[in-house]
Amino acid sequence: MLKHSLVLAVLAAVLAACAQTAPVTPRNSELTHGNVQMKLQVGVTSQTDVLEAFGAPNITSIDGSGREVWTYQRHATVSQSSSSSGYWTIILAGGGSQASGFEQTQRTMTLIIKFDDAGIVSDFRSRSSNF
């Protein structure tokens, strides 16, 4: 009985020490570089398609040629926490360790889309930054 309890305790400690960390991020936006590349096509994508894909723009303006320009900006905070602990036992002696950490990253994505006179994408640029 004691042997089974000891085996279970060691197994539980090993499994606890092997726990992996996972980022904790809320679902924020469909505005990612991958989605931009998949959903925007110069000469094909309309303003309606853009609205369905990314929602309303943050800023709308008119450029020097009189064409409409939409700007999207998304900000996200990505938090990740981790912890691990281990416990080992040698006859009549024991020891343990524990470690934890927390990391937070700010991400910004900017997308600028230019439309022609017919409301079709004529050009777009996207940029992201992490800090």
Short mmCIF file of C-alpha atoms in Angstrom, two decimals:
data_model
loop_
_atom_site.label_atom_id
_atom_site.label_comp_id
_atom_site.label_asym_id
_atom_site.label_seq_id
_atom_site.Cartn_x
_atom_site.Cartn_y
_atom_site.Cartn_z
CA MET A 1 0.00 0.00 0.00
CA LEU A 2 2.79 2.41 0.93
CA LYS A 3 4.61 1.53 -2.29
CA HIS A 4 1.53 2.45 -4.39
CA SER A 5 1.10 5.75 -2.53
CA LEU A 6 4.74 6.64 -3.10
CA VAL A 7 4.50 5.81 -6.82
CA LEU A 8 1.35 7.93 -7.16
CA ALA A 9 2.95 10.85 -5.32
CA VAL A 10 6.06 10.74 -7.53
CA LEU A 11 3.92 10.46 -10.67
CA ALA A 12 1.80 13.45 -9.61
CA ALA A 13 4.92 15.52 -8.90
CA VAL A 14 6.43 14.67 -12.28
CA LEU A 15 3.23 15.58 -14.11
CA ALA A 16 2.91 18.86 -12.20
CA ALA A 17 6.51 19.79 -13.04
CA CYS A 18 5.87 19.20 -16.74
CA ALA A 19 2.96 21.63 -16.96
CA GLN A 20 3.18 23.83 -20.04
CA THR A 21 2.44 27.50 -20.24
CA ALA A 22 -0.21 28.90 -22.56
CA PRO A 23 -0.71 32.53 -23.54
CA VAL A 24 -3.81 34.18 -22.16
CA THR A 25 -5.24 36.35 -24.92
CA PRO A 26 -8.76 37.56 -25.41
CA ARG A 27 -10.20 37.25 -28.90
CA ASN A 28 -9.70 40.77 -30.11
CA SER A 29 -9.88 41.20 -33.85
CA GLU A 30 -9.81 39.53 -37.23
CA LEU A 31 -7.18 42.06 -38.27
CA THR A 32 -4.03 39.98 -38.66
CA HIS A 33 -1.37 39.88 -41.38
CA GLY A 34 -2.68 36.52 -42.51
CA ASN A 35 -6.26 37.72 -42.83
CA VAL A 36 -5.16 40.90 -44.61
CA GLN A 37 -3.26 38.87 -47.21
CA MET A 38 -6.13 36.39 -47.63
CA LYS A 39 -9.03 38.84 -47.80
CA LEU A 40 -7.64 41.85 -49.67
CA GLN A 41 -6.95 41.71 -53.40
CA VAL A 42 -6.07 44.81 -55.41
CA GLY A 43 -8.61 45.36 -58.18
CA VAL A 44 -11.05 42.79 -56.74
CA THR A 45 -12.05 43.51 -53.11
CA SER A 46 -14.85 46.05 -52.62
CA GLN A 47 -15.54 48.39 -49.70
CA THR A 48 -18.43 46.11 -48.67
CA ASP A 49 -16.06 43.12 -48.60
CA VAL A 50 -13.62 45.09 -46.43
CA LEU A 51 -16.41 46.08 -44.01
CA GLU A 52 -17.50 42.45 -43.70
CA ALA A 53 -13.94 41.26 -43.11
CA PHE A 54 -12.64 43.92 -40.71
CA GLY A 55 -15.59 46.04 -39.59
CA ALA A 56 -15.74 49.83 -39.68
CA PRO A 57 -12.42 51.66 -40.08
CA ASN A 58 -11.01 53.86 -37.32
CA ILE A 59 -10.30 56.72 -39.75
CA THR A 60 -11.65 57.57 -43.20
CA SER A 61 -10.04 60.29 -45.30
CA ILE A 62 -9.56 61.49 -48.87
CA ASP A 63 -6.06 61.53 -50.40
CA GLY A 64 -4.58 64.15 -52.75
CA SER A 65 -6.14 62.40 -55.77
CA GLY A 66 -9.63 62.54 -54.26
CA ARG A 67 -9.76 58.83 -53.49
CA GLU A 68 -11.04 57.35 -50.25
CA VAL A 69 -8.54 55.97 -47.71
CA TRP A 70 -9.51 53.77 -44.76
CA THR A 71 -7.22 53.27 -41.77
CA TYR A 72 -7.59 50.49 -39.22
CA GLN A 73 -5.66 50.35 -35.95
CA ARG A 74 -5.89 47.53 -33.45
CA HIS A 75 -4.12 47.37 -30.11
CA ALA A 76 -3.80 44.21 -28.07
CA THR A 77 -2.20 43.25 -24.80
CA VAL A 78 -0.92 39.70 -24.70
CA SER A 79 -0.27 38.29 -21.24
CA GLN A 80 1.46 35.05 -20.46
CA SER A 81 2.04 33.52 -17.08
CA SER A 82 3.84 30.38 -16.16
CA SER A 83 4.59 28.43 -13.08
CA SER A 84 6.24 25.15 -12.35
CA SER A 85 7.00 23.23 -9.26
CA GLY A 86 8.77 20.03 -8.55
CA TYR A 87 9.18 17.79 -5.58
CA TRP A 88 11.60 14.98 -5.11
CA THR A 89 11.95 12.49 -2.31
CA ILE A 90 14.90 10.46 -1.14
CA ILE A 91 14.58 8.16 1.84
CA LEU A 92 13.69 10.36 4.84
CA ALA A 93 14.75 13.54 3.02
CA GLY A 94 12.79 15.78 0.72
CA GLY A 95 13.17 18.88 -1.31
CA GLY A 96 11.10 21.08 -3.52
CA SER A 97 11.32 23.94 -5.95
CA GLN A 98 8.90 26.41 -7.42
CA ALA A 99 9.18 29.06 -10.13
CA SER A 100 6.71 31.46 -11.65
CA GLY A 101 6.74 34.30 -14.14
CA PHE A 102 4.54 36.82 -15.92
CA GLU A 103 5.11 38.52 -19.25
CA GLN A 104 3.02 41.19 -20.96
CA THR A 105 3.44 42.43 -24.55
CA GLN A 106 1.69 45.28 -26.36
CA ARG A 107 0.92 44.72 -30.03
CA THR A 108 -0.30 47.27 -32.56
CA MET A 109 -1.51 46.53 -36.09
CA THR A 110 -2.15 49.30 -38.63
CA LEU A 111 -3.80 48.73 -42.01
CA ILE A 112 -4.20 51.47 -44.64
CA ILE A 113 -6.44 50.72 -47.62
CA LYS A 114 -6.83 52.97 -50.67
CA PHE A 115 -9.88 52.64 -52.92
CA ASP A 116 -10.38 53.66 -56.56
CA ASP A 117 -13.34 55.70 -57.82
CA ALA A 118 -15.49 52.54 -58.04
CA GLY A 119 -14.87 51.63 -54.37
CA ILE A 120 -12.49 48.76 -55.17
CA VAL A 121 -9.16 48.29 -53.35
CA SER A 122 -6.39 49.97 -55.36
CA ASP A 123 -3.59 49.58 -52.77
CA PHE A 124 -3.07 48.52 -49.15
CA ARG A 125 -0.26 48.41 -46.61
CA SER A 126 -0.13 46.83 -43.17
CA ARG A 127 2.34 47.16 -40.34
CA SER A 128 2.64 45.70 -36.88
CA SER A 129 4.79 46.49 -33.88
CA ASN A 130 5.45 44.80 -30.56
CA PHE A 131 6.67 46.46 -27.40
#
